[in-house]
GROMACS .gro file of C-alpha atoms in nm:
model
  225
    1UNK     CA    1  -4.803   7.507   5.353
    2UNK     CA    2  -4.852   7.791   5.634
    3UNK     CA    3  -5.216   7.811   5.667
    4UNK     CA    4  -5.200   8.208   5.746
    5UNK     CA    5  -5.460   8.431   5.483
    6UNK     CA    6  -5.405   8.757   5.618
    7UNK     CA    7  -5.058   8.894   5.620
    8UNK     CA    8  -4.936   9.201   5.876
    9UNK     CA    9  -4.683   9.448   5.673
   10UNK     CA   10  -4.446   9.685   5.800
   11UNK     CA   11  -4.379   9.947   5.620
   12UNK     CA   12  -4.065  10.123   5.656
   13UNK     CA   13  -3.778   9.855   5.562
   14UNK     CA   14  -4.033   9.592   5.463
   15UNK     CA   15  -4.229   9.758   5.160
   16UNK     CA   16  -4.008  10.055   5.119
   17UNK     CA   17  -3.676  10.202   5.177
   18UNK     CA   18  -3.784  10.474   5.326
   19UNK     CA   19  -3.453  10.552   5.490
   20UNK     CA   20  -3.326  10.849   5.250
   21UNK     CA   21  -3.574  11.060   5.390
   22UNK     CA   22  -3.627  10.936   5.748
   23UNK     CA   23  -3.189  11.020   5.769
   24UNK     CA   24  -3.246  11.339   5.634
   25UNK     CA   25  -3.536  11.435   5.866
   26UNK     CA   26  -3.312  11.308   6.133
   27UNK     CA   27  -2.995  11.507   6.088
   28UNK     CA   28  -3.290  11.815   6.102
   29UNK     CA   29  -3.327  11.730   6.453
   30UNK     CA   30  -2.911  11.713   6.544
   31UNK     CA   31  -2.868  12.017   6.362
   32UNK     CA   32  -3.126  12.182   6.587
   33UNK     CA   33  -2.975  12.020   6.881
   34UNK     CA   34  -2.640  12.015   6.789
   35UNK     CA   35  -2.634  11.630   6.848
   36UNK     CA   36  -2.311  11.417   6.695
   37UNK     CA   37  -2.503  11.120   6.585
   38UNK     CA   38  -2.508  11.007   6.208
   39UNK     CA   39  -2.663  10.712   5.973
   40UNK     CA   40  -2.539  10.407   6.208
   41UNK     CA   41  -2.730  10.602   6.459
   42UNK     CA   42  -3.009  10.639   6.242
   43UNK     CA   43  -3.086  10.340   6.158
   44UNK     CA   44  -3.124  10.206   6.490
   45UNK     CA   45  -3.426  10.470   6.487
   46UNK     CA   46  -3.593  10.320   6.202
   47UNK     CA   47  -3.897  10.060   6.392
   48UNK     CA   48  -3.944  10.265   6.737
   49UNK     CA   49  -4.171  10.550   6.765
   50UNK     CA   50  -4.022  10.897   6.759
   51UNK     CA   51  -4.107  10.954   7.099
   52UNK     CA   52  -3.874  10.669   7.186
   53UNK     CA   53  -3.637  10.738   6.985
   54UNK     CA   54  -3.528  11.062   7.100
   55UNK     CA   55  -3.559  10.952   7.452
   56UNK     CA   56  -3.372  10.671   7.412
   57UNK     CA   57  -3.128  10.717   7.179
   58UNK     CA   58  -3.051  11.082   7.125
   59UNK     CA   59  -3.097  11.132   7.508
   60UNK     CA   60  -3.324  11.428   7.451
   61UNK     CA   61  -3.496  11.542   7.782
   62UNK     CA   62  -3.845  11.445   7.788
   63UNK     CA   63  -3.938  11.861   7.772
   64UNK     CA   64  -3.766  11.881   7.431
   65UNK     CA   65  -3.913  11.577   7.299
   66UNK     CA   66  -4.209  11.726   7.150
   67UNK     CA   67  -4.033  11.967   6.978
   68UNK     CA   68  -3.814  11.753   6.844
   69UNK     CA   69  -4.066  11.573   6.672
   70UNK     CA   70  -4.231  11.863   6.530
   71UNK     CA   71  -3.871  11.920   6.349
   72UNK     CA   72  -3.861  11.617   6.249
   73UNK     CA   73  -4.200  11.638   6.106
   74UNK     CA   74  -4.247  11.965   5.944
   75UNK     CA   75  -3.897  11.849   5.692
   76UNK     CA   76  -4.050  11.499   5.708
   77UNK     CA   77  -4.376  11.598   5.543
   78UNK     CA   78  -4.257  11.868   5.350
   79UNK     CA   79  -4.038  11.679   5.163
   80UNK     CA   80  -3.877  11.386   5.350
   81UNK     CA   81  -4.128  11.128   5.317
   82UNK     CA   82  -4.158  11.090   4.979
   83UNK     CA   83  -3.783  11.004   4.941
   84UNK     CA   84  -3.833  10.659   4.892
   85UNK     CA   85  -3.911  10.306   4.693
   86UNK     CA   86  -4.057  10.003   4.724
   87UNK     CA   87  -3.782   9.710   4.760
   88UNK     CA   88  -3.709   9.478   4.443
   89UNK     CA   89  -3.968   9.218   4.455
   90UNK     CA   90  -4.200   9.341   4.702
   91UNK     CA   91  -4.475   9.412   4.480
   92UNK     CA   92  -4.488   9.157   4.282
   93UNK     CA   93  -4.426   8.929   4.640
   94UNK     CA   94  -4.759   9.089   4.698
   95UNK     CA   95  -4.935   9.076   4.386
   96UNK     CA   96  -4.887   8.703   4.430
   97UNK     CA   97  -4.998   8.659   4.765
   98UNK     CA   98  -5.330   8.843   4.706
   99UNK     CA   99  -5.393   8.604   4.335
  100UNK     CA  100  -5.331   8.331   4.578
  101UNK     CA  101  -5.659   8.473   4.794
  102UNK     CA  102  -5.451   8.670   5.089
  103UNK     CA  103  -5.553   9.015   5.267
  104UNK     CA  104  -5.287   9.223   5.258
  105UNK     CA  105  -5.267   9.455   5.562
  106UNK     CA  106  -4.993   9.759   5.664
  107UNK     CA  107  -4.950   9.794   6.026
  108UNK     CA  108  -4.654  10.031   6.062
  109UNK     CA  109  -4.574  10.294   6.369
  110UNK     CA  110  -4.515  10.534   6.070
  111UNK     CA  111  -4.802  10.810   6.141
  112UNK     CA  112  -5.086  10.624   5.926
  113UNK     CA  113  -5.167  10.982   5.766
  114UNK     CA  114  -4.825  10.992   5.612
  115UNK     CA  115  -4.785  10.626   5.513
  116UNK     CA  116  -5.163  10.644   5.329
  117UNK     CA  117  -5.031  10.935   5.110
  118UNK     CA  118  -4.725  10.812   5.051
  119UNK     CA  119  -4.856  10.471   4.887
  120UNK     CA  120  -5.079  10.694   4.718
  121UNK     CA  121  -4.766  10.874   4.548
  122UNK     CA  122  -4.584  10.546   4.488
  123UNK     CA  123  -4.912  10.406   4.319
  124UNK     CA  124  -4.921  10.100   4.495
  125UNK     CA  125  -5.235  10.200   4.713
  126UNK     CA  126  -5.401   9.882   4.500
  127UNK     CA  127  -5.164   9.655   4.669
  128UNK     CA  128  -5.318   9.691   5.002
  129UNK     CA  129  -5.677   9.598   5.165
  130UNK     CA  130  -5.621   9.855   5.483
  131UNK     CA  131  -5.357  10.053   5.544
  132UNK     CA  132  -5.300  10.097   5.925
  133UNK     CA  133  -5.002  10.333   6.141
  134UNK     CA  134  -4.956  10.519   6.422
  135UNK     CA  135  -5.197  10.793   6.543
  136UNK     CA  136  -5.003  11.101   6.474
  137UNK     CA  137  -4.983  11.228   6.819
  138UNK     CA  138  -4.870  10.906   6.910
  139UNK     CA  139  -5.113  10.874   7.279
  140UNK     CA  140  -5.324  10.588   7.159
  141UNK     CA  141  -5.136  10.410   6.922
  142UNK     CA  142  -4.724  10.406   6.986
  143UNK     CA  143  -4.610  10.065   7.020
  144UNK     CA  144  -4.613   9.786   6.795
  145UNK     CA  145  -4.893   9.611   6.962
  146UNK     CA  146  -5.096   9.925   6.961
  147UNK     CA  147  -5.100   9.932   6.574
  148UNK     CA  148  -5.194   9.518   6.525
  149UNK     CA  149  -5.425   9.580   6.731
  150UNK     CA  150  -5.608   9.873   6.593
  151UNK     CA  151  -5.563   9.714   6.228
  152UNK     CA  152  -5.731   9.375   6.330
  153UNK     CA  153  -6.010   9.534   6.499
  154UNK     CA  154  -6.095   9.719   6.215
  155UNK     CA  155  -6.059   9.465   5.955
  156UNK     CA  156  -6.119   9.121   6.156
  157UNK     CA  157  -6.427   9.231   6.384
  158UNK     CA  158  -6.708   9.154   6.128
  159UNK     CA  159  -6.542   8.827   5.937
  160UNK     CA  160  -6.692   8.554   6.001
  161UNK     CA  161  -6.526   8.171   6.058
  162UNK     CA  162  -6.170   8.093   6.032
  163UNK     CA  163  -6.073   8.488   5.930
  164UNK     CA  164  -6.155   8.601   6.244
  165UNK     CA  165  -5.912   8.372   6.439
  166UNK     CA  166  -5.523   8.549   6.515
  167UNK     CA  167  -5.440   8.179   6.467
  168UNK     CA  168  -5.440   8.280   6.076
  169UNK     CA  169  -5.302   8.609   6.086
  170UNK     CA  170  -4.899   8.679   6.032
  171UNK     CA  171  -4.711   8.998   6.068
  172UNK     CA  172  -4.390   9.046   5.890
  173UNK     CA  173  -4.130   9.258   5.943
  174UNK     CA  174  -3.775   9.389   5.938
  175UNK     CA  175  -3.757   9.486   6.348
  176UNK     CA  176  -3.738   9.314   6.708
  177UNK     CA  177  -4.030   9.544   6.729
  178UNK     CA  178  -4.237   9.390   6.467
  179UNK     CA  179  -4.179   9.038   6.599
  180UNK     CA  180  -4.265   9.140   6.984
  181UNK     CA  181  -4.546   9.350   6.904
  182UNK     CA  182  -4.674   9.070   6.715
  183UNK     CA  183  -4.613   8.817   7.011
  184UNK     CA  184  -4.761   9.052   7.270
  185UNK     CA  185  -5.099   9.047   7.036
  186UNK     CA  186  -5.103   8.692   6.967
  187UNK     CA  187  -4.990   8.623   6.654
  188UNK     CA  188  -4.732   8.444   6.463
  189UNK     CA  189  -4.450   8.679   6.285
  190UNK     CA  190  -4.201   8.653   6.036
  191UNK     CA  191  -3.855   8.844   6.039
  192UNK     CA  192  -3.711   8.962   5.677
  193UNK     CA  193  -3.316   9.050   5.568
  194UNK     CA  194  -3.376   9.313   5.299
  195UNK     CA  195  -3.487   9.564   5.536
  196UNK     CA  196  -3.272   9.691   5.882
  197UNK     CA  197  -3.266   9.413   6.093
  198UNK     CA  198  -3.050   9.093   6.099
  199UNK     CA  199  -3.063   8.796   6.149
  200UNK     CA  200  -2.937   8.769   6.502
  201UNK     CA  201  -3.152   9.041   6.600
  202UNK     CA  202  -3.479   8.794   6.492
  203UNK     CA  203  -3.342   8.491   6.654
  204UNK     CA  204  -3.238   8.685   6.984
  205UNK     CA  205  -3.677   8.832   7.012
  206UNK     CA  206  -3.798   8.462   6.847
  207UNK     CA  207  -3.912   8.517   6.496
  208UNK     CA  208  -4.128   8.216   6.442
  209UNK     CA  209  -4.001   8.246   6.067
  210UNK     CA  210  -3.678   8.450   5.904
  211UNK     CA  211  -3.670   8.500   5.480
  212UNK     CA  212  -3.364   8.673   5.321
  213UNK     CA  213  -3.583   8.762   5.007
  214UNK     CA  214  -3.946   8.839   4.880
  215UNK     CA  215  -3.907   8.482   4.700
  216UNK     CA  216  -3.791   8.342   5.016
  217UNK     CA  217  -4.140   8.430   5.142
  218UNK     CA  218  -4.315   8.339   4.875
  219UNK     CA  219  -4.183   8.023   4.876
  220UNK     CA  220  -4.303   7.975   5.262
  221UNK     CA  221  -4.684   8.105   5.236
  222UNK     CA  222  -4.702   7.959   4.872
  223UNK     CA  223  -4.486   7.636   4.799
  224UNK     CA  224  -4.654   7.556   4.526
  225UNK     CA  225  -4.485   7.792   4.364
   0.00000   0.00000   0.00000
């Protein structure tokens, strides 16, 4: 049995599809810009901060970038956001975990703001212990890393004994970005195939583990079962 009692979530592609509304907000921002890209494009966007994303793959100068996002944003959290649902199996995946005595973290680069109210709407705020994301200006918390590492030190700082240690912690996650961010903060992380990654994508950035399906991970962190 892995040994890990506080799981790392993503959000987007890991608890929820959110991708309805993140392609929507999206084409907002090519419309504006008259940019040709569509949903393959899109969905290499889903993971990476905005800020990198139109740098790096819409090619945006970095004096439009700003603007960009605030297109992006004011569809986004108007309406865009809250076109979404949780994956099949993913609650009760967590349900389980947290009967069997895990904390249940969210450490997403979605702005935390917008990820808090939209597990509010969903009604699965219960699920979750914290609920962590990027800062919405995105200066202090951007990458990956940034976001572990601002959810453990709020949650881990004042356990005491084996809690405290990263040697028990796991993220999990559908991107490279998961995987590395979790590697560059010292944890162990676990690659899933329901959300926008693939398999070749986890092996290629060294997922310590890769699950095709909630039960798949159940199965892992509860074998018992």
């Amino acid at each position: 049995m892995l040994n890990f009692n506080t799981l790392l979530f993503d959000f987007d592609g890991t608890i929820c599809d959110t991708s309805p509304g993140i392609f929507a907000s999206m084409q907002k921002v090519c419309d504006k810009y008259g940019l040709p890209y569509g949903k393959e494009t899109f969905v290499k966007m889903i993971g990476p901060s905005l800020q990198e994303s139109f740098t790096k793959i819409f090619h945006l100068p970095e004096s439009e970038v700003r603007n960009a996002i605030k297109v992006y944003r004011d569809y986004y959290s108007a309406e865009g956001m809250y076109l979404c649902e949780p994956y099949n199996g993913v609650k009760e995946l967590i349900l389980s975990l947290r009967e069997a005595g895990k904390r249940i973290f969210v450490a997403t680069s979605k702005p935390e703001e917008y990820t808090r109210k939209i597990i509010e709407r969903k009604g699965i705020s219960d699920l979750f212990d914290f609920v962590g994301g990027a800062d919405m200006e995105e200066k202090n918390r951007i990458n990956k890393v940034d976001v572990i590492n601002y959810v453990l030190a709020e949650q881990l700082t004042s356990d005491t004994g084996t809690c405290n240690s990263r040697d028990y912690v796991l993220m999990i996650g559908d991107r490279s970005y998961d995987i590395i961010g979790a590697h560059k903060a010292g944890l162990k992380a676990m690659g899933i195939l329901w959300g926008f990654g693939d398999k070749a994508e986890f092996e290629q950035c060294g997922a310590d583990y890769i699950c095709a399906t909630p039960n798949d991970v159940a199965k892992l962190l509860m074998p018992e079962r």
